[in-house]
């Protein structure tokens, strides 16, 4: 008796279906993607019992004539590619000609469809076989109804979850589509009741507001950046808010929603030093890159892609998010309203969902926090000469306009900005400045040190001595010239001079104390830890009076950091109160 036999095609189809159709949500995804590929501008989805009983997707796309509609149910029948080379740079969601036959093989399926200028066709099929083909009156577009999913696939049926969890998975799948194609109108009903109505949205923010509410939309910063051939756009959570709400992740590559932990990690890396370790930000990012640089045909559900040069893509993502975090919009706000709207961000057409507060100010732009080119009201137009004794970074010439500054409680520095009142925490701000300076020094070069007239002698405990030995070279680069003197005694001959009131002895002691017992693996992580620690200990403290020159120098130095709005512990350096917010509070509007 032969041991090998070719499977009947119905069985083969069912096996193939297993890859494409895992649960009701995968059916919904495939049908909606087909609708979008057909050029639909409006898609209506109706679900019964979490998709276990019925899934219906109607679109206003191109429709099919009768021959095509029948053909669409056979395997490898597709209108989207004809040659393997068409896969390069493909713009449609589908390309395998597999989804409809796979769904059909495990359900009762009905297709009503009509092309723009032709008669309507209704096809009924069951378990992969066409049952009837008839005329039907309908306008252009297609409606696909899938009932009794897995009725003939007991193994699959057993694995379906309850209606509620299948419904949740469907909502997730539709959310991905809604974010990938915000230009399309999408409605969803569950058990006859409307569940979601998404009007076409002109911006990411508007679509997010329609999906999750205005409050969520306003927590997010615009990301829009181009690096070589790669464009990254979308929304990223303000560091201040990370960890306080539901975390959402969305990634798309050339319009296709994908999963990619590597890209998520790259985007998260941009938050380094702005949020506490372990917190995970909400990120919605869409990448556009040349079709030849991505392979979309690597995953059965098309949920992953392969990049020709992953490293470059990850760097582009990290850079894009990093730059978004460096903008004024990234600063902590009192009143939690956005200050800055991206150009072209016109939420009004999407007002159905109440995007009230997103009034874009005139000439709005996503500038860096202290934009030298930005005309600040009440600004002394003279560029500030940097007092070298204070916090000036040497060798950086670009002038920064400094508005009049006032110190409060010897702790905060305030200034007026076009969009509102801004407060800087002098310690956190200086910490950020020194952190970036020290990182620069650790990664390349040496800090200027000041020779002490009277060297300091330090007596250390064993743990501190060990911390000193482990970080000796880096500390020397930062400007500490230290000599071991046998046992646990150090002689400090030169120290960095970040500001005149700097107490080097205390700084070194506190730093070594903070570094004891530290087993940080990578050099980069060690540098970061050291730079953050020394910056914290060396920065001017709250309670220190600053001269006008010192305040100005701090302002300029902060303006030149890459992340001026965040200190190195995940706290704000800047808090802003929009004029809007003040007007609201004073009942002016
Ligand atoms: N809603 C629709 N409107 C118009 N044509 C459709 C629709 N759904 C399917 N089709 C046609 O049927 C064909 C087969 O669809 P199917 O989803 O099986 O394959 P595909 O989309 O080409 O590839 P994939 O298997 O990757 O999804 C499509 O290529 C398209 O021509
Ligand atoms: Mg398809």
Coordinates of C-alpha atoms and ligand atoms in Angstrom, one line a residue:
X1 CA 0.0 0.0 0.0
X2 CA 1.5 3.4 -0.9
X3 CA 2.2 5.6 2.1
X4 CA 2.1 8.9 0.3
X5 CA -1.0 10.3 -1.5
X6 CA -1.8 13.7 -2.9
X7 CA -4.4 15.5 -0.8
X8 CA -7.8 16.3 -2.3
X9 CA -7.7 20.0 -3.3
X10 CA -10.4 20.8 -0.7
X11 CA -8.2 19.6 2.1
X12 CA -5.2 21.4 0.6
X13 CA -7.2 24.6 0.5
X14 CA -8.2 24.2 4.1
X15 CA -4.6 23.7 5.1
X16 CA -3.6 26.8 3.2
X17 CA -6.5 28.7 4.7
X18 CA -5.0 28.0 8.1
X19 CA -2.1 30.3 7.3
X20 CA -4.3 33.2 6.2
X21 CA -7.5 32.8 8.2
X22 CA -6.6 32.3 11.8
X23 CA -9.7 33.8 13.4
X24 CA -12.5 36.2 12.5
X25 CA -10.2 39.2 12.8
X26 CA -8.0 37.9 10.0
X27 CA -11.1 37.6 7.7
X28 CA -12.1 41.2 8.5
X29 CA -8.5 42.3 7.8
X30 CA -8.4 40.6 4.4
X31 CA -11.8 41.8 3.3
X32 CA -11.2 45.4 4.3
X33 CA -7.8 45.3 2.6
X34 CA -9.5 44.0 -0.6
X35 CA -12.0 46.9 -0.4
X36 CA -9.1 49.4 -0.1
X37 CA -7.2 47.8 -2.9
X38 CA -10.4 48.2 -5.0
X39 CA -10.2 52.0 -4.4
X40 CA -12.9 52.3 -1.9
X41 CA -13.4 55.6 -0.2
X42 CA -15.9 54.3 2.3
X43 CA -16.0 50.9 4.0
X44 CA -18.8 49.6 6.2
X45 CA -18.1 46.6 8.4
X46 CA -20.9 44.7 10.2
X47 CA -20.0 41.9 12.7
X48 CA -22.3 39.5 14.5
X49 CA -21.3 37.6 17.6
X50 CA -17.6 38.6 17.4
X51 CA -17.5 37.5 13.8
X52 CA -18.3 33.9 14.7
X53 CA -21.8 34.2 13.2
X54 CA -21.3 36.7 10.4
X55 CA -18.8 39.2 9.0
X56 CA -19.9 41.6 6.3
X57 CA -17.7 44.2 4.5
X58 CA -19.3 46.6 2.0
X59 CA -17.3 49.0 -0.1
X60 CA -17.8 51.6 -2.8
X61 CA -14.8 50.4 -4.8
X62 CA -14.4 49.3 -8.4
X63 CA -16.4 46.1 -8.0
X64 CA -16.0 43.1 -10.3
X65 CA -17.8 41.9 -13.4
X66 CA -19.2 38.3 -13.3
X67 CA -16.2 36.4 -14.7
X68 CA -13.8 38.1 -12.4
X69 CA -16.0 37.6 -9.4
X70 CA -16.1 33.8 -10.1
X71 CA -12.4 33.7 -10.7
X72 CA -11.6 35.6 -7.5
X73 CA -12.6 32.5 -5.6
X74 CA -10.0 30.3 -7.1
X75 CA -6.6 30.1 -5.6
X76 CA -3.8 32.3 -7.0
X77 CA -6.3 34.4 -8.8
X78 CA -5.3 38.1 -8.4
X79 CA -5.6 41.3 -10.4
X80 CA -2.8 42.9 -8.4
X81 CA 0.3 41.3 -9.9
X82 CA 1.1 39.3 -12.9
X83 CA 4.9 38.8 -12.5
X84 CA 7.1 38.1 -9.5
X85 CA 8.9 41.4 -10.3
X86 CA 5.6 43.3 -9.7
X87 CA 6.2 42.5 -6.0
X88 CA 8.9 45.1 -5.8
X89 CA 7.5 48.4 -4.7
X90 CA 3.9 47.0 -4.6
X91 CA 1.3 49.4 -3.4
X92 CA -1.7 47.1 -2.9
X93 CA -2.3 45.3 0.3
X94 CA -3.0 42.0 -1.5
X95 CA -0.8 40.2 -4.0
X96 CA -1.2 36.5 -3.4
X97 CA -4.7 35.8 -4.7
X98 CA -5.2 33.6 -1.7
X99 CA -7.5 35.4 0.8
X100 CA -10.9 34.9 -0.8
X101 CA -10.4 31.2 -1.7
X102 CA -9.0 30.6 1.8
X103 CA -11.9 32.3 3.5
X104 CA -14.4 30.6 1.2
X105 CA -12.9 27.1 1.9
X106 CA -13.9 27.4 5.6
X107 CA -17.2 29.3 5.5
X108 CA -20.4 30.1 3.7
X109 CA -19.6 33.1 1.5
X110 CA -21.7 35.5 -0.5
X111 CA -20.3 38.1 -2.8
X112 CA -22.5 40.9 -4.2
X113 CA -20.6 43.0 -6.7
X114 CA -21.0 45.4 -9.6
X115 CA -18.5 47.3 -11.6
X116 CA -19.1 51.0 -12.5
X117 CA -20.8 50.3 -15.8
X118 CA -22.0 46.7 -15.5
X119 CA -24.6 44.4 -14.1
X120 CA -24.5 43.2 -10.6
X121 CA -23.6 39.6 -9.7
X122 CA -24.4 37.6 -6.6
X123 CA -22.3 34.5 -6.0
X124 CA -22.9 32.0 -3.2
X125 CA -20.3 29.5 -2.2
X126 CA -19.7 27.1 0.6
X127 CA -16.6 25.2 1.8
X128 CA -14.8 26.4 -1.3
X129 CA -17.3 25.4 -3.9
X130 CA -19.5 27.9 -5.9
X131 CA -23.2 27.1 -5.1
X132 CA -25.0 29.7 -7.3
X133 CA -24.4 32.7 -9.5
X134 CA -27.2 35.1 -10.1
X135 CA -28.1 38.7 -11.1
X136 CA -28.4 41.3 -8.4
X137 CA -29.2 45.0 -8.5
X138 CA -26.7 47.1 -6.7
X139 CA -24.6 50.2 -7.2
X140 CA -20.8 50.0 -7.9
X141 CA -18.9 48.3 -5.2
X142 CA -18.7 45.0 -3.4
X143 CA -20.2 43.4 -0.4
X144 CA -18.7 40.2 1.0
X145 CA -20.6 38.3 3.7
X146 CA -18.9 35.4 5.5
X147 CA -21.1 33.3 7.7
X148 CA -20.5 30.3 10.0
X149 CA -16.7 30.6 9.8
X150 CA -14.9 27.3 10.3
X151 CA -18.2 25.3 10.2
X152 CA -16.3 22.6 8.3
X153 CA -13.0 22.9 10.2
X154 CA -13.6 21.5 13.6
X155 CA -10.0 22.0 14.7
X156 CA -10.2 25.7 14.0
X157 CA -13.7 26.0 15.4
X158 CA -12.4 24.7 18.7
X159 CA -9.7 27.3 18.9
X160 CA -12.1 30.3 18.4
X161 CA -12.5 32.3 21.5
X162 CA -15.7 33.8 22.9
X163 CA -17.5 36.5 20.9
X164 CA -16.0 39.2 23.2
X165 CA -12.4 38.3 22.7
X166 CA -12.9 37.8 18.9
X167 CA -14.6 41.2 18.8
X168 CA -11.6 42.7 20.6
X169 CA -9.3 41.2 18.0
X170 CA -11.4 42.6 15.2
X171 CA -11.3 46.1 16.7
X172 CA -7.6 45.8 16.9
X173 CA -7.3 44.7 13.3
X174 CA -9.6 47.5 12.1
X175 CA -7.6 50.1 14.2
X176 CA -4.5 49.2 12.2
X177 CA -6.3 49.7 9.0
X178 CA -7.9 52.9 10.2
X179 CA -4.4 54.3 11.0
X180 CA -2.8 53.1 7.9
X181 CA -5.5 54.7 5.7
X182 CA -6.9 57.7 7.5
X183 CA -8.3 59.1 4.2
X184 CA -11.0 56.4 4.1
X185 CA -14.3 56.6 5.9
X186 CA -14.9 53.5 8.0
X187 CA -17.9 52.4 10.0
X188 CA -18.2 49.4 12.1
X189 CA -21.3 47.8 13.7
X190 CA -21.4 45.0 16.2
X191 CA -24.6 42.9 16.6
X192 CA -26.6 45.6 14.9
X193 CA -25.4 48.6 16.9
X194 CA -22.9 51.2 15.6
X195 CA -19.6 50.7 17.3
X196 CA -17.2 53.0 15.4
X197 CA -17.7 55.8 12.9
X198 CA -14.5 57.3 11.5
X199 CA -14.9 60.1 9.0
X200 CA -12.0 60.6 6.6
X201 CA -9.3 62.4 8.6
X202 CA -6.8 65.0 7.3
X203 CA -4.2 64.4 10.0
X204 CA -2.9 61.6 12.2
X205 CA -4.1 63.5 15.2
X206 CA -7.6 63.8 13.9
X207 CA -7.8 60.0 13.3
X208 CA -6.4 59.3 16.7
X209 CA -8.9 61.6 18.3
X210 CA -11.7 59.8 16.5
X211 CA -10.4 56.4 17.6
X212 CA -9.3 57.1 21.2
X213 CA -10.6 60.6 22.0
X214 CA -9.2 64.1 22.0
X215 CA -7.3 63.7 25.2
X216 CA -5.2 60.9 23.8
X217 CA -4.6 62.9 20.6
X218 CA -3.3 65.8 22.5
X219 CA -0.8 63.9 24.5
X220 CA 1.1 63.1 21.3
X221 CA 3.8 65.0 19.5
X222 CA 4.1 65.3 15.8
X223 CA 6.9 63.3 14.2
X224 CA 7.9 64.2 10.7
X225 CA 11.4 63.7 9.5
X226 CA 13.3 62.8 6.4
X227 CA 16.6 60.9 6.5
X228 CA 18.0 60.1 3.0
X229 CA 15.3 58.2 1.2
X230 CA 13.4 57.4 4.4
X231 CA 10.5 59.5 5.6
X232 CA 9.2 58.9 9.1
X233 CA 6.0 60.6 10.2
X234 CA 3.4 60.0 12.9
X235 CA 2.9 60.7 16.5
X236 CA 4.9 60.0 19.7
X237 CA 3.9 60.4 23.3
X238 CA 5.2 63.4 25.3
X239 CA 7.7 62.1 27.8
X240 CA 5.8 63.8 30.6
X241 CA 2.8 61.5 29.9
X242 CA 4.6 58.2 29.3
X243 CA 3.3 55.5 31.6
X244 CA 0.2 57.3 32.6
X245 CA -2.3 55.9 30.1
X246 CA -2.9 53.0 27.7
X247 CA 0.1 52.3 25.6
X248 CA -0.4 52.1 21.9
X249 CA 1.9 51.0 19.2
X250 CA 1.4 51.3 15.5
X251 CA 3.9 50.9 12.7
X252 CA 3.4 51.1 9.0
X253 CA 5.8 50.7 6.1
X254 CA 4.8 52.1 2.8
X255 CA 1.1 52.1 3.9
X256 CA 1.1 48.6 5.3
X257 CA 0.6 48.1 9.1
X258 CA 3.3 45.8 10.4
X259 CA 4.8 44.4 13.6
X260 CA 8.5 45.1 14.1
X261 CA 10.0 44.9 17.6
X262 CA 13.3 46.2 16.3
X263 CA 11.8 49.4 15.0
X264 CA 9.8 49.9 18.2
X265 CA 13.1 49.5 20.2
X266 CA 14.8 52.1 17.9
X267 CA 11.9 54.5 18.5
X268 CA 12.1 53.9 22.2
X269 CA 15.8 54.5 22.2
X270 CA 15.1 58.1 21.3
X271 CA 13.4 58.5 24.7
X272 CA 16.7 57.6 26.5
X273 CA 17.3 60.0 29.4
X274 CA 13.8 61.6 29.1
X275 CA 11.8 58.9 30.8
X276 CA 12.5 56.5 33.5
X277 CA 13.9 53.1 32.5
X278 CA 11.2 50.6 31.9
X279 CA 8.5 53.0 30.8
X280 CA 7.2 52.4 27.3
X281 CA 5.9 55.3 25.2
X282 CA 2.9 55.3 22.8
X283 CA 4.2 55.4 19.2
X284 CA 2.4 55.7 15.9
X285 CA 4.9 55.8 13.1
X286 CA 4.6 55.4 9.3
X287 CA 7.7 55.0 7.2
X288 CA 7.9 55.6 3.5
X289 CA 10.9 54.2 1.7
X290 CA 11.8 53.1 -1.8
X291 CA 9.9 49.9 -2.7
X292 CA 13.1 48.1 -3.6
X293 CA 14.3 48.5 0.0
X294 CA 11.5 46.4 1.5
X295 CA 10.3 42.9 1.0
X296 CA 6.6 42.5 1.8
X297 CA 6.3 38.9 1.0
X298 CA 7.9 37.3 4.1
X299 CA 5.0 36.6 6.4
X300 CA 1.8 34.5 5.9
X301 CA -0.5 37.3 7.2
X302 CA 1.7 40.0 5.6
X303 CA 2.2 41.4 9.1
X304 CA 6.0 41.7 8.8
X305 CA 8.4 43.0 6.2
X306 CA 12.1 42.6 5.6
X307 CA 14.4 45.6 5.1
X308 CA 17.4 45.5 2.9
X309 CA 19.2 47.8 5.3
X310 CA 17.6 47.5 8.7
X311 CA 20.3 49.5 10.5
X312 CA 19.6 52.6 8.4
X313 CA 15.9 52.3 8.9
X314 CA 16.2 52.0 12.6
X315 CA 18.6 55.0 12.8
X316 CA 16.1 57.0 10.8
X317 CA 13.3 56.1 13.2
X318 CA 15.3 56.9 16.3
X319 CA 16.4 60.2 14.8
X320 CA 12.9 61.2 13.8
X321 CA 11.5 60.6 17.3
X322 CA 14.5 62.2 18.9
X323 CA 13.9 65.4 16.9
X324 CA 10.2 65.4 17.8
X325 CA 11.2 65.2 21.5
X326 CA 13.5 68.2 21.0
X327 CA 10.7 70.6 20.0
X328 CA 8.8 73.0 22.2
X329 CA 5.7 70.9 21.8
X330 CA 7.6 68.2 23.8
X331 CA 7.8 70.4 27.0
X332 CA 5.5 69.7 29.9
X333 CA 2.4 71.8 29.9
X334 CA 0.1 73.2 32.5
X335 CA -3.4 72.8 31.2
X336 CA -2.3 70.0 28.9
X337 CA -3.1 71.8 25.7
X338 CA -1.0 71.7 22.7
X339 CA 1.1 74.7 21.9
X340 CA 2.1 74.0 18.6
X341 CA 0.2 72.6 15.7
X342 CA 1.9 71.1 12.7
X343 CA 1.6 73.0 9.5
X344 CA -1.4 71.6 7.6
X345 CA -2.9 70.2 10.7
X346 CA -6.4 71.4 10.1
X347 CA -8.7 69.5 12.5
X348 CA -11.9 71.3 11.7
X349 CA -13.3 68.9 9.0
X350 CA -13.0 66.1 11.6
X351 CA -14.9 68.1 14.2
X352 CA -17.4 65.2 14.3
X353 CA -15.3 63.9 17.1
X354 CA -14.7 67.2 18.8
X355 CA -11.2 68.1 18.2
X356 CA -12.0 71.5 19.8
X357 CA -8.8 72.5 21.3
X358 CA -6.5 72.0 18.4
X359 CA -6.7 75.5 17.1
X360 CA -3.6 76.0 15.1
X361 CA -2.0 79.4 15.8
X362 CA -1.1 81.4 12.8
X363 CA 2.4 80.7 11.3
X364 CA 2.6 77.7 13.5
X365 CA 5.6 75.5 12.9
X366 CA 7.3 72.8 14.8
X367 CA 10.4 74.6 15.6
X368 CA 13.1 73.7 18.0
X369 CA 12.4 74.9 21.5
X370 CA 14.5 78.0 21.4
X371 CA 14.6 78.8 17.8
X372 CA 17.2 81.4 17.1
X373 CA 15.3 82.4 14.0
X374 CA 12.1 82.7 15.9
X375 CA 11.2 86.2 16.9
X376 CA 10.4 86.2 20.5
X377 CA 8.3 89.1 21.7
X378 CA 10.1 91.5 24.0
X379 CA 13.4 90.1 22.9
X380 CA 16.5 92.0 23.1
X381 CA 17.6 91.5 19.5
X382 CA 21.3 91.4 20.4
X383 CA 22.9 88.0 20.4
X384 CA 24.2 87.1 23.8
X385 CA 27.9 87.1 24.2
X386 CA 28.6 84.0 26.2
X387 CA 30.2 84.6 29.6
X388 CA 32.8 81.9 29.4
X389 CA 33.0 81.6 33.1
X390 CA 29.5 80.2 33.4
X391 CA 27.8 77.6 31.2
X392 CA 28.8 78.5 27.7
X393 CA 29.7 75.7 25.5
X394 CA 32.9 76.6 23.7
X395 CA 33.1 76.5 19.9
X396 CA 29.4 76.9 19.2
X397 CA 28.9 80.2 17.5
X398 CA 25.3 80.4 16.4
X399 CA 23.6 83.2 18.3
X400 CA 20.5 82.5 20.3
X401 CA 18.1 85.3 21.0
X402 CA 17.5 85.6 24.6
X403 CA 14.2 87.1 26.0
X404 CA 14.2 89.0 29.3
X405 CA 14.6 86.4 32.1
X406 CA 13.5 86.6 35.7
X407 CA 14.5 84.2 38.5
X408 CA 11.9 83.2 41.0
X409 CA 12.6 81.6 44.5
X410 CA 16.2 81.2 43.3
X411 CA 14.9 78.1 41.5
X412 CA 12.9 78.9 38.4
X413 CA 13.6 81.2 35.5
X414 CA 10.7 82.6 33.6
X415 CA 10.3 84.2 30.2
X416 CA 7.6 85.3 27.9
X417 CA 7.1 83.4 24.6
X418 CA 4.8 84.1 21.8
X419 CA 2.6 81.2 22.8
X420 CA 2.6 81.6 26.6
X421 CA 4.6 81.8 29.8
X422 CA 7.6 79.5 30.2
X423 CA 9.3 78.4 33.4
X424 CA 12.7 76.7 33.5
X425 CA 13.9 74.7 36.5
X426 CA 17.5 76.0 36.8
X427 CA 18.9 72.8 38.3
X428 CA 17.2 70.4 35.8
X429 CA 18.1 72.6 32.9
X430 CA 21.7 72.8 33.9
X431 CA 21.8 69.1 34.4
X432 CA 20.6 68.6 30.9
X433 CA 23.2 71.0 29.6
X434 CA 26.0 69.3 31.5
X435 CA 24.8 65.9 30.7
X436 CA 25.0 66.5 26.9
X437 CA 28.4 68.3 27.4
X438 CA 29.8 65.4 29.4
X439 CA 28.5 62.8 27.0
X440 CA 30.3 64.7 24.2
X441 CA 33.5 64.7 26.2
X442 CA 33.3 61.0 27.1
X443 CA 32.6 60.0 23.5
X444 CA 35.2 62.3 22.0
X445 CA 37.8 64.6 23.6
X446 CA 38.5 66.0 26.9
X447 CA 37.0 68.6 29.1
X448 CA 38.9 71.7 30.1
X449 CA 40.0 71.2 33.7
X450 CA 41.1 73.7 36.3
X451 CA 44.3 73.1 38.2
X452 CA 43.7 73.5 41.9
X453 CA 46.1 75.7 43.9
X454 CA 45.6 73.5 46.9
X455 CA 45.0 69.9 45.9
X456 CA 42.1 68.1 47.7
X457 CA 42.7 64.9 49.6
X458 CA 39.8 62.5 49.7
X459 CA 39.6 59.5 52.0
X460 CA 37.3 56.9 50.5
X461 CA 35.6 53.7 51.8
X462 CA 36.4 50.4 49.9
X463 CA 33.2 50.6 47.8
X464 CA 33.9 54.2 46.7
X465 CA 37.6 53.2 45.9
X466 CA 36.3 50.4 43.7
X467 CA 33.9 52.8 41.9
X468 CA 36.8 55.2 41.4
X469 CA 39.0 52.5 39.9
X470 CA 36.2 51.4 37.6
X471 CA 35.5 54.9 36.3
X472 CA 39.0 56.4 36.6
X473 CA 39.6 57.0 33.0
X474 CA 36.2 58.5 32.3
X475 CA 36.5 60.8 35.3
X476 CA 39.8 62.0 34.0
X477 CA 38.3 62.8 30.7
X478 CA 35.7 64.8 32.5
X479 CA 38.4 66.9 34.0
X480 CA 39.2 65.3 37.3
X481 CA 43.0 64.8 37.6
X482 CA 43.4 62.4 40.4
X483 CA 46.3 60.6 41.9
X484 CA 46.0 57.5 44.0
X485 CA 47.9 57.8 47.2
X486 CA 47.9 54.3 48.5
X487 CA 45.1 52.7 50.4
X488 CA 41.8 54.5 49.9
X489 CA 43.2 58.0 49.6
X490 CA 43.0 60.2 46.5
X491 CA 44.7 63.5 45.7
X492 CA 42.7 65.6 43.3
X493 CA 44.9 68.0 41.5
X494 CA 42.5 69.4 38.8
X495 CA 38.7 69.5 38.4
X496 CA 36.2 70.5 35.8
X497 CA 34.7 74.0 36.3
X498 CA 31.1 74.0 35.1
X499 CA 30.3 77.2 37.2
X500 CA 31.9 79.3 39.8
X501 CA 30.0 77.9 42.8
X502 CA 30.9 74.3 41.8
X503 CA 32.1 72.2 44.8
X504 CA 34.4 69.7 43.2
X505 CA 35.1 67.7 46.4
X506 CA 31.4 67.2 47.1
X507 CA 30.7 66.4 43.5
X508 CA 33.4 63.7 43.3
X509 CA 32.3 62.2 46.6
X510 CA 28.7 62.1 45.7
X511 CA 29.4 60.8 42.3
X512 CA 31.6 57.9 43.6
X513 CA 28.9 57.2 46.2
X514 CA 26.2 57.0 43.5
X515 CA 28.4 54.7 41.3
X516 CA 29.2 52.2 44.0
X517 CA 28.0 48.7 43.3
X518 CA 27.2 49.5 39.7
X519 CA 27.6 46.8 37.2
X520 CA 26.5 48.5 34.0
X521 CA 27.4 46.3 31.0
X522 CA 28.0 48.4 27.9
X523 CA 30.5 51.3 27.6
X524 CA 27.7 53.6 26.3
X525 CA 25.5 52.8 29.3
X526 CA 28.3 53.3 31.7
X527 CA 29.1 56.7 30.1
X528 CA 25.5 57.7 30.3
X529 CA 25.3 56.8 33.9
X530 CA 28.5 58.6 34.7
X531 CA 27.6 61.7 32.7
X532 CA 24.1 61.8 34.3
X533 CA 25.6 61.4 37.8
X534 CA 28.3 64.0 37.5
X535 CA 25.8 66.4 35.7
X536 CA 23.4 66.0 38.6
X537 CA 26.1 66.6 41.2
X538 CA 27.8 69.4 39.3
X539 CA 24.7 71.4 38.2
X540 CA 23.7 74.6 39.9
X541 CA 21.2 73.8 42.6
X542 CA 17.8 75.2 43.5
X543 CA 18.2 78.0 45.9
X544 CA 21.2 79.6 44.2
X545 CA 20.8 83.2 43.1
X546 CA 21.9 83.6 39.5
X547 CA 23.1 86.8 37.9
X548 CA 21.4 88.0 34.7
X549 CA 24.5 86.9 32.8
X550 CA 24.3 83.4 34.3
X551 CA 20.7 83.1 33.5
X552 CA 21.3 84.1 29.9
X553 CA 24.2 81.7 29.6
X554 CA 22.0 78.9 30.9
X555 CA 19.2 79.8 28.5
X556 CA 21.6 79.8 25.6
X557 CA 23.2 76.5 26.6
X558 CA 19.9 74.9 27.1
X559 CA 18.7 76.1 23.8
X560 CA 21.6 74.3 22.2
X561 CA 21.0 70.9 23.7
X562 CA 19.2 68.3 21.7
X563 CA 16.5 67.7 24.3
X564 CA 16.0 71.0 26.1
X565 CA 12.7 70.1 27.6
X566 CA 13.8 67.1 29.6
X567 CA 16.3 66.5 32.3
X568 CA 18.2 63.3 32.6
X569 CA 15.9 61.5 35.0
X570 CA 12.7 61.7 33.0
X571 CA 11.6 65.0 34.5
X572 CA 10.7 68.2 32.9
X573 CA 13.2 71.1 32.6
X574 CA 10.5 73.4 31.2
X575 CA 6.9 73.9 32.0
X576 CA 4.7 76.1 29.9
X577 CA 1.4 77.7 30.4
X578 CA -0.3 78.6 27.1
X579 CA -2.0 82.0 26.7
X580 CA -5.0 79.9 25.8
X581 CA -4.9 78.2 29.2
X582 CA -4.6 81.5 31.0
X583 CA -7.4 83.0 29.1
X584 CA -9.6 80.0 30.0
X585 CA -8.6 80.3 33.7
X586 CA -9.4 84.0 33.8
X587 CA -12.7 83.5 32.0
X588 CA -11.6 85.6 29.0
X589 CA -13.1 83.1 26.7
Ligands
LIG1 N1 -13.9 44.2 -2.5 C1 -13.4 43.9 -3.8 N2 -13.6 44.8 -4.8 C2 -13.1 44.5 -6.0 N3 -12.4 43.4 -6.3 C3 -12.1 42.5 -5.4 C4 -12.6 42.7 -4.0 N4 -12.2 41.7 -3.3 C5 -11.4 40.9 -4.1 N5 -11.4 41.4 -5.3 C6 -10.7 40.8 -6.5 O1 -10.5 39.5 -6.2 C7 -9.1 39.1 -6.3 C8 -8.8 38.1 -5.3 O2 -8.8 38.6 -4.0 P1 -7.9 38.0 -2.9 O3 -8.0 38.7 -1.6 O4 -8.2 36.5 -2.8 O5 -6.5 38.1 -3.5 P2 -5.5 39.4 -3.5 O6 -6.1 40.5 -2.8 O7 -5.2 39.6 -4.9 O8 -4.2 38.8 -2.8 P3 -4.1 38.4 -1.2 O9 -4.4 37.0 -1.1 O10 -2.7 38.8 -0.9 O11 -5.1 39.2 -0.5 C9 -8.4 40.4 -6.1 O12 -7.1 40.4 -6.8 C10 -9.3 41.4 -6.7 O13 -9.2 41.5 -8.1
LIG2 MG1 -6.8 40.3 -0.8

